[in-house]
Tab-separated table of C-alpha atoms in Angstrom:
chain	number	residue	atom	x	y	z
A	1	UNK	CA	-19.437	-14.481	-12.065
A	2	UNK	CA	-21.571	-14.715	-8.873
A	3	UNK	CA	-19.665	-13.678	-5.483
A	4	UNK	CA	-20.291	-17.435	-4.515
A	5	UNK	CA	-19.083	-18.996	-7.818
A	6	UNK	CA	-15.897	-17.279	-7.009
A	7	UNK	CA	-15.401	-17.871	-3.290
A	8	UNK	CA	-16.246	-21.735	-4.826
A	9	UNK	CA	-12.867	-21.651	-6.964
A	10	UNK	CA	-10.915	-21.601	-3.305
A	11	UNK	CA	-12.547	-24.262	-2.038
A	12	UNK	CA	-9.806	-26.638	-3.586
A	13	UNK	CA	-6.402	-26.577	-1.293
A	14	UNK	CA	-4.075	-26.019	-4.585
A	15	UNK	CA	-5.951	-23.689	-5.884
A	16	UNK	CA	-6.332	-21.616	-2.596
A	17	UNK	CA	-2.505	-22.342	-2.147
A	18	UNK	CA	-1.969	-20.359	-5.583
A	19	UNK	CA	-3.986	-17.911	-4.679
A	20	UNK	CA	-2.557	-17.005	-0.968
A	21	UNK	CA	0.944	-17.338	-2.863
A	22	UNK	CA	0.366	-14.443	-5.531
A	23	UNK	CA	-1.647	-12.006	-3.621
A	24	UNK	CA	0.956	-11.978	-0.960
A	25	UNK	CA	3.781	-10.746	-3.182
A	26	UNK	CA	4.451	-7.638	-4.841
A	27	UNK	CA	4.687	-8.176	-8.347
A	28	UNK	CA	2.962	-10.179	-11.429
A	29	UNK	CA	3.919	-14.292	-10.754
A	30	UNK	CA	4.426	-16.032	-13.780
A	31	UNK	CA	3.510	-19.747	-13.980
A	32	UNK	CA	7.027	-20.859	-12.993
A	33	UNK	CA	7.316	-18.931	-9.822
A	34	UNK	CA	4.116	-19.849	-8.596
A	35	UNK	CA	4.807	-23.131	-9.085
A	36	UNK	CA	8.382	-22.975	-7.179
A	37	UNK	CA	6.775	-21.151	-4.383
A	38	UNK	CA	3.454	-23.215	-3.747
A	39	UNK	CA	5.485	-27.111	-4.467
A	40	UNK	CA	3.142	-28.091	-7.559
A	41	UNK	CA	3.910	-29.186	-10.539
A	42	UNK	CA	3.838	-26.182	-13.343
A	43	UNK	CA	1.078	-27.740	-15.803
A	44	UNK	CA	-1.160	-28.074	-12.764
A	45	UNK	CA	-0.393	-24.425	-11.429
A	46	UNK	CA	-0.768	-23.431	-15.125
A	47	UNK	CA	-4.459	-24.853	-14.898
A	48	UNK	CA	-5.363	-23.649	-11.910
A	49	UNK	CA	-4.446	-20.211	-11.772
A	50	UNK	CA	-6.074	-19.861	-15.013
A	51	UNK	CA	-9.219	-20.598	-13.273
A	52	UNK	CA	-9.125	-18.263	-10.747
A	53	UNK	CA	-8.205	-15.534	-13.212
A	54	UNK	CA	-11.593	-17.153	-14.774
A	55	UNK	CA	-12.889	-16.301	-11.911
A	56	UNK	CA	-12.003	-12.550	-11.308
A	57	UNK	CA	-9.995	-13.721	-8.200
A	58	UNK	CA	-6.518	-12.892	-10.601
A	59	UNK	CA	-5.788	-10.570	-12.836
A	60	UNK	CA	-3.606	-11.753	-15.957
A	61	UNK	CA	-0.747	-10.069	-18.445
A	62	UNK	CA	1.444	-11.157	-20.971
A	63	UNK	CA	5.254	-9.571	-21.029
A	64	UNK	CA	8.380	-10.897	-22.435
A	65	UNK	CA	10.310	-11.266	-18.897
A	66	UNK	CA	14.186	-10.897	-20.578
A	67	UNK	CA	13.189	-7.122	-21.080
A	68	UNK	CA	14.131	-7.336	-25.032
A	69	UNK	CA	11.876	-7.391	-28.039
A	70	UNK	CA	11.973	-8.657	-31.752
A	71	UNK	CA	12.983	-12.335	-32.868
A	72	UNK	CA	15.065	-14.002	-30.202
A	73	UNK	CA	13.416	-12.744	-27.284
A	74	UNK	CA	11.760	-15.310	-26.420
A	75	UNK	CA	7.578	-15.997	-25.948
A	76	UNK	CA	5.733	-13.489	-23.512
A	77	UNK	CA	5.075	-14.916	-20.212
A	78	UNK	CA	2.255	-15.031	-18.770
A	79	UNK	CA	1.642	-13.367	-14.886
A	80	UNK	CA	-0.783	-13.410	-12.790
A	81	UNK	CA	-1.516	-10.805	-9.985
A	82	UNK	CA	-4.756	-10.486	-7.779
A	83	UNK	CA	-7.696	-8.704	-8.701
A	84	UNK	CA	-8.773	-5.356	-7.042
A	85	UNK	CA	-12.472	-6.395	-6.365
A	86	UNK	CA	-13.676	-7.472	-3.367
A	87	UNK	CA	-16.333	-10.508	-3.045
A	88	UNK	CA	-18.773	-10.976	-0.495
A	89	UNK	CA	-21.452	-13.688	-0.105
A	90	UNK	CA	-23.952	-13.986	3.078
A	91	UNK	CA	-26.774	-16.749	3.474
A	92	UNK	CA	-29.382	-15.195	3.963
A	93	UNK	CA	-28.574	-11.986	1.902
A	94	UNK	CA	-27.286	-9.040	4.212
A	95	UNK	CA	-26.371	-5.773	3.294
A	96	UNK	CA	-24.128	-4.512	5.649
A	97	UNK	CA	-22.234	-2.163	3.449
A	98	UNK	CA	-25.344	-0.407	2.702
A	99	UNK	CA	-25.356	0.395	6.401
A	100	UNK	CA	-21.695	1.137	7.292
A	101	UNK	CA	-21.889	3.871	3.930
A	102	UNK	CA	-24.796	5.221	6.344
A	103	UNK	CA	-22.930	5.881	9.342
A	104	UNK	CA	-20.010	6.897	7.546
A	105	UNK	CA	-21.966	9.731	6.007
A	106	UNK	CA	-23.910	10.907	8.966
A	107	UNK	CA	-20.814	10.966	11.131
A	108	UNK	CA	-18.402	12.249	8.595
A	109	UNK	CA	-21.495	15.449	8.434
A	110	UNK	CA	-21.742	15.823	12.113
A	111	UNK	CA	-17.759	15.832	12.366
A	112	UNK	CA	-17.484	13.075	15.060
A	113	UNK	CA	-13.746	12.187	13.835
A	114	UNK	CA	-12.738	12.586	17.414
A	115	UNK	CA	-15.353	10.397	18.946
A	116	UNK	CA	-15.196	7.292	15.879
A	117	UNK	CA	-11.218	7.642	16.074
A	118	UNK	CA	-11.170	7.397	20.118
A	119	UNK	CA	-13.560	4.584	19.534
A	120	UNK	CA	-10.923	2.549	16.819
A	121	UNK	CA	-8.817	2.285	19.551
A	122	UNK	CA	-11.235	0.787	21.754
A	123	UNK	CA	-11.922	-1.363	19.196
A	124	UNK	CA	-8.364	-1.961	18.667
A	125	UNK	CA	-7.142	-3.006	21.701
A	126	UNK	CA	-10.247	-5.110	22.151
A	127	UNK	CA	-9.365	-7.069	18.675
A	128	UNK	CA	-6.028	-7.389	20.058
A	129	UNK	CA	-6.898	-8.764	23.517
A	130	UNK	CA	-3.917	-10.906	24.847
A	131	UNK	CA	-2.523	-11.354	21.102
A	132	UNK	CA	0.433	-9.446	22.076
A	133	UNK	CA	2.897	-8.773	18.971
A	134	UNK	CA	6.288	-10.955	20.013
A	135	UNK	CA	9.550	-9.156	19.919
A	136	UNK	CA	10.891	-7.360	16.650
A	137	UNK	CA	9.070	-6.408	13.416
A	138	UNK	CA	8.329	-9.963	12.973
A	139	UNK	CA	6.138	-10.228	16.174
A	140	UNK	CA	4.045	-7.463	14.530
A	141	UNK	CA	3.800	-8.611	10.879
A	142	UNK	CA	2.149	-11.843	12.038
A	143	UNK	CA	-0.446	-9.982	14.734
A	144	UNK	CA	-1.568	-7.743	11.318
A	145	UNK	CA	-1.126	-10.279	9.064
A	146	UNK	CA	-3.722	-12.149	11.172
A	147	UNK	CA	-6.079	-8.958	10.799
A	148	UNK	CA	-5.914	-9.079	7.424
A	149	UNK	CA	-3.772	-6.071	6.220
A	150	UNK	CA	-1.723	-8.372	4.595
A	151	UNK	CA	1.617	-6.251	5.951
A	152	UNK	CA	5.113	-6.291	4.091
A	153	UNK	CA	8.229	-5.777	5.971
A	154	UNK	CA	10.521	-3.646	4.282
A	155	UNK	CA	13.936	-2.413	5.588
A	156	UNK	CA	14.439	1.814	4.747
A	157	UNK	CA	16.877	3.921	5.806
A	158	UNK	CA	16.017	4.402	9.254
A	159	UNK	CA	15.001	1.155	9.833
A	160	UNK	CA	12.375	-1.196	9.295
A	161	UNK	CA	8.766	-0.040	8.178
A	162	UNK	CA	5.807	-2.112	7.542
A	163	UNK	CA	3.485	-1.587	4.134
A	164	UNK	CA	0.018	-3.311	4.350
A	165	UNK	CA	-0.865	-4.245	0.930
A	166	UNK	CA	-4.999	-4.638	2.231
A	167	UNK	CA	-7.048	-2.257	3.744
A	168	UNK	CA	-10.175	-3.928	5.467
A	169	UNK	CA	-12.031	-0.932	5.010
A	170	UNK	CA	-10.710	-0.163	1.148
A	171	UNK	CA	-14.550	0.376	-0.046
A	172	UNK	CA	-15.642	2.807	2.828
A	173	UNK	CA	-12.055	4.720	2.459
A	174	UNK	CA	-12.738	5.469	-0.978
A	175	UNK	CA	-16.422	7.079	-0.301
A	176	UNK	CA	-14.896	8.778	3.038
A	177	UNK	CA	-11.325	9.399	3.130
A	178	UNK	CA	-10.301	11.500	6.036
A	179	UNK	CA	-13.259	10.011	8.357
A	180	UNK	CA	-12.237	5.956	7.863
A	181	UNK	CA	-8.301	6.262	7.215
A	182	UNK	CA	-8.659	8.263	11.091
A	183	UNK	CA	-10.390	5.397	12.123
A	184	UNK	CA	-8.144	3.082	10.629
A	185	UNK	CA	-5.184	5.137	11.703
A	186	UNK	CA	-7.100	4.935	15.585
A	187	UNK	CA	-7.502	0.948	15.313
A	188	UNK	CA	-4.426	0.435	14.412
A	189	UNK	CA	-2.935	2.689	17.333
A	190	UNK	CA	-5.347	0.367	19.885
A	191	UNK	CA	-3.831	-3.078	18.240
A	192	UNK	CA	-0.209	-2.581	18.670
A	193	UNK	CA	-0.560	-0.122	21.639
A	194	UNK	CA	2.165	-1.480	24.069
A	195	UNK	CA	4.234	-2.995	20.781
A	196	UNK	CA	7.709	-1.847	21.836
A	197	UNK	CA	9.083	0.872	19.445
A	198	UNK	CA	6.281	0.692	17.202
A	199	UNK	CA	5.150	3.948	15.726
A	200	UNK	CA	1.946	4.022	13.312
A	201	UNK	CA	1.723	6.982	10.913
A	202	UNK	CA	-0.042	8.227	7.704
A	203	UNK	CA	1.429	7.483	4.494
A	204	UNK	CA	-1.407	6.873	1.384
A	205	UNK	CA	0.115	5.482	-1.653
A	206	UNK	CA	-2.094	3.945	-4.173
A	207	UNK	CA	-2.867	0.801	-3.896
A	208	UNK	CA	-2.022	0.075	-0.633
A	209	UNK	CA	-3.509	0.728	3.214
A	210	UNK	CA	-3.403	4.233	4.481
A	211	UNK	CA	-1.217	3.844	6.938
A	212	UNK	CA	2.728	2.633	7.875
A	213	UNK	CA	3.856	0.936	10.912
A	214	UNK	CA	7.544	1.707	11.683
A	215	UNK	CA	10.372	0.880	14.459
A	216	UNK	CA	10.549	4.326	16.171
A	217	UNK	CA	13.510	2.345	18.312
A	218	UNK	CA	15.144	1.877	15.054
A	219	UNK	CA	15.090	5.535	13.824
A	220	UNK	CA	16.162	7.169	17.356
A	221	UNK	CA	19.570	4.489	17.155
């Protein structure tokens, strides 16, 4: 399907709704759930989250959710989780990717991590302007939520750390590591600079963004 067919599909408010709901939690939604959490009825969320899975907005599985097997264990549900690809549409056609894969290249071979990374925070703190992350772990989930990192606040053992579940520069980090995770890394440092007790470090996993924010306050208590 065309970028623009798909970008269509969220043009109606309960599908978009379904949408928003499953790609902001961490595991498959069946039909039930994302009917609970959006307030639709199940048949409709049934029909349209089978559209955007038509789509190649969702991806779909079937899995028995009891955990057994063999007669008695019920049907295999059916869950929904969102799709890895990204989809882009510009009027008229642009090709800025094309372009950033350029730079990347030319200053990932003249080694100017220092000067794109002191740069990021520029950029960062610019971005951030007088969007100043309110008090607690809260304050910053919203300020990158609004970035589109898509954050998750989980509570570890010496205290509370923030996962971002989307990297806005997932198809550049792939091609470049080192060069656009520093940057990343850098941006991020520039957007929650002044953030009380906020810490930003390195910490790939797969699947998710680069880097962790943490409560430094929270680990020195």
């Amino acid at each position: 399907m065309e970028d623009i067919d798909a970008i269509a599909v969220l043009q109606d408010p309960v599908r978009r709704s379904l949408y928003e709901y499953v790609a902001a939690q961490d595991h498959e939604v069946s039909r039930n759930e994302a009917a609970e959490g959006t307030g639709v009825q199940r048949t409709l969320a049934a029909f349209h989250l089978d559209k955007l899975a038509a789509a190649g907005l969702l991806e779909t599985e079937s899995r028995r959710l009891t955990g057994r097997s063999g007669p008695g264990a019920g049907r295999p549900a059916k869950l929904y989780r969102r799709a890895p690809g990204e989809h882009e549409f510009s009027l008229p056609a642009r090709d800025y990717r094309t372009a950033a894969d350029l730079l990347a290249e030319v200053a990932e071979e003249a080694r100017l991590d220092a000067e794109l990374r002191e740069a990021a925070r520029r950029q960062g703190r610019a971005l951030r302007g007088d969007d100043r992350p309110g008090a607690g772990p809260e304050g910053v989930v919203g300020l990158l939520a609004r970035r589109g990192y898509e954050p998750r606040l989980e509570e570890g053992e010496g205290g509370a750390v923030i996962r971002m579940r989307n990297c806005p520069f997932h198809a550049l980090s792939e091609r470049f590591p080192p060069l656009v995770c520093g940057m990343n890394l850098a941006l991020l440092e520039g957007l929650l600079e002044g953030a009380e007790g906020v810490r930003v470090r390195m910490d790939a996993r797969p699947g998710m963004c680069c880097a962790v924010v943490e409560n430094s306050k929270s680990n020195e208590d």
